[in-house]
């Protein structure tokens, strides 16, 4: 004999704590709830306003360097560890949680320009304008208790002197080779005192290098001759070169779409490219009012952060043409390097004023442990905001940002100049022979040629 019973989950009607409200069961039939959309719109509006009220992205500053912070590197072994190098040759290992220096790596006689760590996180590679590459053993055991080891210094395990100054370094994602750039691109093995391979295309200084996370044999560089160059370690010569109208200061691969990369350019924009089709940019990311100095992708590949000469840090959606967030403080000067932490929750910026600053990647996110009810509530509010984001009032509140006066004025001036340039081009086209001045999309306008 089959007996039908009503089966309910205890989670549905049990309170988490004795002070909690008793759950009320509602009938969500749209026929009974004629005002549903109006109520949801009001909730979306309130959620957008509350997000602005609780937006406090700045967590704290880490001071200790006595000159501008020029480069940073993350450690795959530890979420709360970050390395920074400064213009006076000082390298430090920081504990982000305690915001203290764990260890110092002295030895460089000039500016440190490149920092990178090995895949296992045990080896730190540094290089600079003193023409040396130094390998350091990372003291990860000291990360357990920072109070006892603050200010300790470490000695390099190897020092390699080379013919020219270095401007950048990067390590392969799942191998033991690393690359340095300067007058040429050099590929090093940690166990050898000379490069195992060297590439050269032109005589200009190479500024930055990044290995492809999907294929450890492919790397990309940006140089002062306004070029972006793709190299393949399995070939004896560089593969492709793209020449733009202004130079790129830094490049970064998308970790989730390893065929795509984004370049931070001097002309205040960032350009996303597909490595298989370099004759036009996929997306142009606008917003900064001065040269973009550094760029780094979040571990999810959905967002990237940029640091600029205009003293701001911006967060872009990888498919968005304008920034979703702008961070600035009164004391922060020109930003030279930015990094996402490996969990994507925080980002670190290093600037001209000798400080590293720690920010939340989501400005209004509540830190700490959330109760299940709080998490559900936040997810609901995010979903409602997403649903009504196209409506004017919600859109205006979500997009509005308070900017420092110099940046606000510079943005207005730049907008006026671009509009004037477009009007001039339109008039010139109107008074030219038909077809003699074809309309060129903005994604191709800053590219000169592909070699």
Short mmCIF file of C-alpha atoms in Angstrom, two decimals, residues 76 101 105 113 119 140 159 163 184 226 266 295 298 315-316 324 329 361 395 397 417 420:
data_model
loop_
_atom_site.label_atom_id
_atom_site.label_comp_id
_atom_site.label_asym_id
_atom_site.label_seq_id
_atom_site.Cartn_x
_atom_site.Cartn_y
_atom_site.Cartn_z
CA UNK A 76 51.27 31.67 -6.02
CA UNK A 101 57.15 44.11 5.77
CA UNK A 105 66.06 41.85 -0.32
CA UNK A 113 62.33 47.31 -12.97
CA UNK A 119 55.37 28.70 -10.43
CA UNK A 140 57.75 31.53 3.12
CA UNK A 159 73.66 37.14 -9.26
CA UNK A 163 75.59 43.77 -20.89
CA UNK A 184 66.62 42.64 -26.32
CA UNK A 226 55.34 51.66 -30.32
CA UNK A 266 50.17 56.08 -23.70
CA UNK A 295 47.47 46.55 -16.16
CA UNK A 298 41.67 39.26 -12.19
CA UNK A 315 38.52 48.61 -12.89
CA UNK A 316 37.15 47.59 -16.30
CA UNK A 324 32.98 50.35 -13.76
CA UNK A 329 42.85 59.32 -2.65
CA UNK A 361 37.75 44.97 -5.82
CA UNK A 395 21.62 53.83 -14.51
CA UNK A 397 23.04 56.35 -9.75
CA UNK A 417 39.06 67.95 -28.16
CA UNK A 420 36.30 68.96 -32.34
#
